[in-house]
Amino acid sequence: MATIKETMTQLMGDDEAGENCPTATQDITINLRNRAKAINSANYGPENPDLPNTAFWKKKADEWEVDIEDAKMSRCGNCAAFNQEESMLDCIEKGIGGEGDAEEVIDKADLGYCEIFDFKCAASRTCDAWVAESDEDEGEDYEAGENSAMEGDDMEDKPMLVIKIGAKK
């Protein structure tokens, strides 16, 4: 998670040599620690997305109560928390630095930044915290679930994001 200092630095500007970038994009140790947290707490994976990974996708499908093909459609690349804005990709490139052709690495892995777990993330993977945009964008009404913090008469605005963990499409 971003610290208050990091957040304030980003808000204030000062982009001297990556100072305006999330720490995990510039420090590989912090990035690896945060990625490990995503693996351990939210089952980030699969390890090699180019392989069939049948057991991994079967477990996701069972957890989300969908079929395997539907589970495979919930990837980091289409998660609302996946950041591939130009400024973020610039940060990732600065962090990779002289370790080869940074643009090639970013393109090959289709890298972005996970705003939930604060690490460089590959678009072809997924995790249990995958977030979809609300159905409001599709013209459908959002209905809060029975355990939702959004229910009640005082709810004036619909949420911007809805976390769909275990929800059927």
PDB file of C-alpha atoms in Angstrom:
ATOM      1  CA  MET A   1       0.000   0.000   0.000  1.00  0.00           C
ATOM      2  CA  ALA A   2       1.205   3.491  -0.767  1.00  0.00           C
ATOM      3  CA  THR A   3       2.395   5.431   2.252  1.00  0.00           C
ATOM      4  CA  ILE A   4       1.124   8.896   3.103  1.00  0.00           C
ATOM      5  CA  LYS A   5       4.553  10.309   2.202  1.00  0.00           C
ATOM      6  CA  GLU A   6       4.443   8.646  -1.244  1.00  0.00           C
ATOM      7  CA  THR A   7       0.921   9.901  -1.835  1.00  0.00           C
ATOM      8  CA  MET A   8       1.851  13.457  -0.840  1.00  0.00           C
ATOM      9  CA  THR A   9       4.959  13.353  -3.038  1.00  0.00           C
ATOM     10  CA  GLN A  10       2.842  12.275  -5.993  1.00  0.00           C
ATOM     11  CA  LEU A  11       0.322  15.045  -5.347  1.00  0.00           C
ATOM     12  CA  MET A  12       2.985  17.726  -4.966  1.00  0.00           C
ATOM     13  CA  GLY A  13       4.779  17.011  -8.247  1.00  0.00           C
ATOM     14  CA  ASP A  14       8.596  16.920  -8.258  1.00  0.00           C
ATOM     15  CA  ASP A  15       9.275  14.178 -10.774  1.00  0.00           C
ATOM     16  CA  GLU A  16      13.061  14.265 -10.434  1.00  0.00           C
ATOM     17  CA  ALA A  17      14.482  10.881 -11.510  1.00  0.00           C
ATOM     18  CA  GLY A  18      11.405   8.883 -10.537  1.00  0.00           C
ATOM     19  CA  GLU A  19      10.572  10.751  -7.322  1.00  0.00           C
ATOM     20  CA  ASN A  20       6.939  11.003  -8.448  1.00  0.00           C
ATOM     21  CA  CYS A  21       6.748   7.265  -9.061  1.00  0.00           C
ATOM     22  CA  PRO A  22       5.430   4.615  -6.681  1.00  0.00           C
ATOM     23  CA  THR A  23       8.326   3.191  -4.688  1.00  0.00           C
ATOM     24  CA  ALA A  24       7.703  -0.339  -5.961  1.00  0.00           C
ATOM     25  CA  THR A  25       8.360   0.787  -9.544  1.00  0.00           C
ATOM     26  CA  GLN A  26      11.823   2.008  -8.527  1.00  0.00           C
ATOM     27  CA  ASP A  27      12.864  -0.542  -5.878  1.00  0.00           C
ATOM     28  CA  ILE A  28      12.862  -4.188  -6.983  1.00  0.00           C
ATOM     29  CA  THR A  29      12.993  -5.468  -3.384  1.00  0.00           C
ATOM     30  CA  ILE A  30       9.800  -3.614  -2.439  1.00  0.00           C
ATOM     31  CA  ASN A  31       8.177  -4.697  -5.708  1.00  0.00           C
ATOM     32  CA  LEU A  32       9.001  -8.363  -5.023  1.00  0.00           C
ATOM     33  CA  ARG A  33       7.761  -8.090  -1.421  1.00  0.00           C
ATOM     34  CA  ASN A  34       4.451  -6.598  -2.582  1.00  0.00           C
ATOM     35  CA  ARG A  35       4.097  -9.187  -5.356  1.00  0.00           C
ATOM     36  CA  ALA A  36       4.696 -11.967  -2.811  1.00  0.00           C
ATOM     37  CA  LYS A  37       1.929 -10.452  -0.690  1.00  0.00           C
ATOM     38  CA  ALA A  38      -0.407 -10.605  -3.716  1.00  0.00           C
ATOM     39  CA  ILE A  39       0.581 -14.230  -4.357  1.00  0.00           C
ATOM     40  CA  ASN A  40       0.062 -15.268  -0.717  1.00  0.00           C
ATOM     41  CA  SER A  41      -3.056 -13.282   0.114  1.00  0.00           C
ATOM     42  CA  ALA A  42      -4.874 -13.076  -3.235  1.00  0.00           C
ATOM     43  CA  ASN A  43      -3.503 -16.022  -5.250  1.00  0.00           C
ATOM     44  CA  TYR A  44      -1.841 -13.810  -7.913  1.00  0.00           C
ATOM     45  CA  GLY A  45      -0.928 -15.976 -10.880  1.00  0.00           C
ATOM     46  CA  PRO A  46      -0.583 -18.156 -12.794  1.00  0.00           C
ATOM     47  CA  GLU A  47       3.196 -18.304 -12.584  1.00  0.00           C
ATOM     48  CA  ASN A  48       3.581 -18.772 -16.352  1.00  0.00           C
ATOM     49  CA  PRO A  49       0.490 -17.505 -18.208  1.00  0.00           C
ATOM     50  CA  ASP A  50       1.734 -19.080 -21.468  1.00  0.00           C
ATOM     51  CA  LEU A  51       1.051 -22.563 -20.078  1.00  0.00           C
ATOM     52  CA  PRO A  52      -2.462 -24.093 -19.821  1.00  0.00           C
ATOM     53  CA  ASN A  53      -2.443 -23.829 -15.982  1.00  0.00           C
ATOM     54  CA  THR A  54      -5.574 -25.982 -15.800  1.00  0.00           C
ATOM     55  CA  ALA A  55      -5.455 -26.498 -12.018  1.00  0.00           C
ATOM     56  CA  PHE A  56      -4.969 -22.765 -11.371  1.00  0.00           C
ATOM     57  CA  TRP A  57      -7.922 -21.748 -13.579  1.00  0.00           C
ATOM     58  CA  LYS A  58     -10.124 -24.562 -12.236  1.00  0.00           C
ATOM     59  CA  LYS A  59      -9.532 -23.300  -8.687  1.00  0.00           C
ATOM     60  CA  LYS A  60     -10.392 -19.710  -9.759  1.00  0.00           C
ATOM     61  CA  ALA A  61     -13.510 -20.900 -11.585  1.00  0.00           C
ATOM     62  CA  ASP A  62     -14.683 -22.878  -8.545  1.00  0.00           C
ATOM     63  CA  GLU A  63     -13.998 -19.953  -6.203  1.00  0.00           C
ATOM     64  CA  TRP A  64     -15.832 -17.456  -8.437  1.00  0.00           C
ATOM     65  CA  GLU A  65     -18.581 -19.980  -9.290  1.00  0.00           C
ATOM     66  CA  VAL A  66     -18.083 -19.608 -13.047  1.00  0.00           C
ATOM     67  CA  ASP A  67     -16.730 -21.889 -15.732  1.00  0.00           C
ATOM     68  CA  ILE A  68     -13.019 -21.925 -16.564  1.00  0.00           C
ATOM     69  CA  GLU A  69     -13.418 -19.865 -19.737  1.00  0.00           C
ATOM     70  CA  ASP A  70     -15.250 -17.121 -17.819  1.00  0.00           C
ATOM     71  CA  ALA A  71     -12.593 -17.154 -15.089  1.00  0.00           C
ATOM     72  CA  LYS A  72      -9.904 -16.688 -17.740  1.00  0.00           C
ATOM     73  CA  MET A  73     -11.619 -13.479 -18.836  1.00  0.00           C
ATOM     74  CA  SER A  74     -10.928 -11.775 -15.474  1.00  0.00           C
ATOM     75  CA  ARG A  75      -7.307 -10.798 -16.013  1.00  0.00           C
ATOM     76  CA  CYS A  76      -5.141  -8.070 -14.545  1.00  0.00           C
ATOM     77  CA  GLY A  77      -5.169  -6.361 -17.941  1.00  0.00           C
ATOM     78  CA  ASN A  78      -8.913  -5.679 -17.665  1.00  0.00           C
ATOM     79  CA  CYS A  79      -8.984  -5.078 -13.911  1.00  0.00           C
ATOM     80  CA  ALA A  80     -10.012  -1.561 -12.903  1.00  0.00           C
ATOM     81  CA  ALA A  81      -6.993  -1.414 -10.560  1.00  0.00           C
ATOM     82  CA  PHE A  82      -4.492  -2.115 -13.381  1.00  0.00           C
ATOM     83  CA  ASN A  83      -2.703   1.101 -14.316  1.00  0.00           C
ATOM     84  CA  GLN A  84      -1.086   1.395 -17.740  1.00  0.00           C
ATOM     85  CA  GLU A  85      -1.218   5.168 -18.033  1.00  0.00           C
ATOM     86  CA  GLU A  86       1.744   6.659 -19.881  1.00  0.00           C
ATOM     87  CA  SER A  87       3.102   8.285 -16.713  1.00  0.00           C
ATOM     88  CA  MET A  88       3.014   4.934 -14.874  1.00  0.00           C
ATOM     89  CA  LEU A  89       4.707   3.114 -17.749  1.00  0.00           C
ATOM     90  CA  ASP A  90       7.388   5.822 -17.658  1.00  0.00           C
ATOM     91  CA  CYS A  91       7.890   5.070 -13.958  1.00  0.00           C
ATOM     92  CA  ILE A  92       8.186   1.359 -14.646  1.00  0.00           C
ATOM     93  CA  GLU A  93      10.681   2.055 -17.438  1.00  0.00           C
ATOM     94  CA  LYS A  94      12.783   4.290 -15.134  1.00  0.00           C
ATOM     95  CA  GLY A  95      12.776   1.563 -12.501  1.00  0.00           C
ATOM     96  CA  ILE A  96      13.954  -1.102 -14.925  1.00  0.00           C
ATOM     97  CA  GLY A  97      16.689   1.303 -16.003  1.00  0.00           C
ATOM     98  CA  GLY A  98      19.847  -0.210 -17.424  1.00  0.00           C
ATOM     99  CA  GLU A  99      18.720  -3.801 -16.977  1.00  0.00           C
ATOM    100  CA  GLY A 100      18.218  -4.365 -20.717  1.00  0.00           C
ATOM    101  CA  ASP A 101      15.710  -2.785 -23.040  1.00  0.00           C
ATOM    102  CA  ALA A 102      13.055  -1.558 -20.603  1.00  0.00           C
ATOM    103  CA  GLU A 103      10.449  -0.872 -23.301  1.00  0.00           C
ATOM    104  CA  GLU A 104      10.859  -4.404 -24.654  1.00  0.00           C
ATOM    105  CA  VAL A 105      10.410  -5.887 -21.161  1.00  0.00           C
ATOM    106  CA  ILE A 106       7.294  -3.779 -20.560  1.00  0.00           C
ATOM    107  CA  ASP A 107       5.814  -4.705 -23.947  1.00  0.00           C
ATOM    108  CA  LYS A 108       6.638  -8.413 -23.755  1.00  0.00           C
ATOM    109  CA  ALA A 109       5.125  -8.825 -20.268  1.00  0.00           C
ATOM    110  CA  ASP A 110       2.374  -6.268 -20.973  1.00  0.00           C
ATOM    111  CA  LEU A 111       3.281  -4.690 -17.652  1.00  0.00           C
ATOM    112  CA  GLY A 112       1.198  -2.255 -15.678  1.00  0.00           C
ATOM    113  CA  TYR A 113       0.906  -1.299 -12.028  1.00  0.00           C
ATOM    114  CA  CYS A 114      -1.440  -2.950  -9.556  1.00  0.00           C
ATOM    115  CA  GLU A 115      -3.026  -0.162  -7.536  1.00  0.00           C
ATOM    116  CA  ILE A 116      -4.337  -2.642  -4.953  1.00  0.00           C
ATOM    117  CA  PHE A 117      -1.095  -4.431  -4.036  1.00  0.00           C
ATOM    118  CA  ASP A 118       1.418  -1.794  -5.232  1.00  0.00           C
ATOM    119  CA  PHE A 119       3.619  -3.772  -7.610  1.00  0.00           C
ATOM    120  CA  LYS A 120       4.468  -4.130 -11.297  1.00  0.00           C
ATOM    121  CA  CYS A 121       1.916  -6.549 -12.661  1.00  0.00           C
ATOM    122  CA  ALA A 122       1.558  -8.589 -15.868  1.00  0.00           C
ATOM    123  CA  ALA A 123      -1.704  -8.086 -17.786  1.00  0.00           C
ATOM    124  CA  SER A 124      -2.101 -11.824 -18.473  1.00  0.00           C
ATOM    125  CA  ARG A 125      -2.345 -12.794 -14.809  1.00  0.00           C
ATOM    126  CA  THR A 126      -5.170 -12.407 -12.266  1.00  0.00           C
ATOM    127  CA  CYS A 127      -5.862 -12.512  -8.533  1.00  0.00           C
ATOM    128  CA  ASP A 128      -8.748 -12.845  -6.094  1.00  0.00           C
ATOM    129  CA  ALA A 129      -8.998  -9.049  -5.764  1.00  0.00           C
ATOM    130  CA  TRP A 130      -9.832  -8.547  -9.454  1.00  0.00           C
ATOM    131  CA  VAL A 131     -12.039  -5.459  -9.769  1.00  0.00           C
ATOM    132  CA  ALA A 132     -14.583  -4.702 -12.488  1.00  0.00           C
ATOM    133  CA  GLU A 133     -16.018  -1.329 -13.324  1.00  0.00           C
ATOM    134  CA  SER A 134     -19.580  -0.882 -12.124  1.00  0.00           C
ATOM    135  CA  ASP A 135     -22.472  -1.935 -14.332  1.00  0.00           C
ATOM    136  CA  GLU A 136     -23.464   1.738 -14.420  1.00  0.00           C
ATOM    137  CA  ASP A 137     -21.194   2.168 -17.448  1.00  0.00           C
ATOM    138  CA  GLU A 138     -23.222  -0.481 -19.271  1.00  0.00           C
ATOM    139  CA  GLY A 139     -26.529   1.208 -18.481  1.00  0.00           C
ATOM    140  CA  GLU A 140     -27.531  -1.362 -15.865  1.00  0.00           C
ATOM    141  CA  ASP A 141     -28.603  -0.411 -12.361  1.00  0.00           C
ATOM    142  CA  TYR A 142     -26.269  -1.346  -9.528  1.00  0.00           C
ATOM    143  CA  GLU A 143     -27.882  -3.206  -6.666  1.00  0.00           C
ATOM    144  CA  ALA A 144     -26.010  -3.556  -3.395  1.00  0.00           C
ATOM    145  CA  GLY A 145     -25.806  -7.107  -2.074  1.00  0.00           C
ATOM    146  CA  GLU A 146     -27.203  -8.108   1.315  1.00  0.00           C
ATOM    147  CA  ASN A 147     -23.761  -7.777   2.945  1.00  0.00           C
ATOM    148  CA  SER A 148     -22.850  -4.594   1.126  1.00  0.00           C
ATOM    149  CA  ALA A 149     -21.732  -1.481   2.952  1.00  0.00           C
ATOM    150  CA  MET A 150     -23.526   0.407   0.172  1.00  0.00           C
ATOM    151  CA  GLU A 151     -27.040  -0.575   1.154  1.00  0.00           C
ATOM    152  CA  GLY A 152     -29.393   1.795   2.931  1.00  0.00           C
ATOM    153  CA  ASP A 153     -31.644   4.735   2.169  1.00  0.00           C
ATOM    154  CA  ASP A 154     -28.881   7.322   2.495  1.00  0.00           C
ATOM    155  CA  MET A 155     -26.990   5.997  -0.541  1.00  0.00           C
ATOM    156  CA  GLU A 156     -27.124   8.857  -3.021  1.00  0.00           C
ATOM    157  CA  ASP A 157     -24.376   7.915  -5.464  1.00  0.00           C
ATOM    158  CA  LYS A 158     -23.586   4.572  -7.009  1.00  0.00           C
ATOM    159  CA  PRO A 159     -20.081   3.229  -6.385  1.00  0.00           C
ATOM    160  CA  MET A 160     -17.462   3.834  -9.041  1.00  0.00           C
ATOM    161  CA  LEU A 161     -16.121   0.283  -8.733  1.00  0.00           C
ATOM    162  CA  VAL A 162     -17.619  -3.030  -7.771  1.00  0.00           C
ATOM    163  CA  ILE A 163     -15.438  -5.915  -6.624  1.00  0.00           C
ATOM    164  CA  LYS A 164     -16.858  -9.057  -8.177  1.00  0.00           C
ATOM    165  CA  ILE A 165     -15.328 -11.881  -6.180  1.00  0.00           C
ATOM    166  CA  GLY A 166     -17.364 -15.013  -6.597  1.00  0.00           C
ATOM    167  CA  ALA A 167     -20.056 -13.261  -8.610  1.00  0.00           C
ATOM    168  CA  LYS A 168     -21.597 -14.949 -11.635  1.00  0.00           C
ATOM    169  CA  LYS A 169     -21.835 -12.945 -14.821  1.00  0.00           C
TER     170      LYS A 169
END
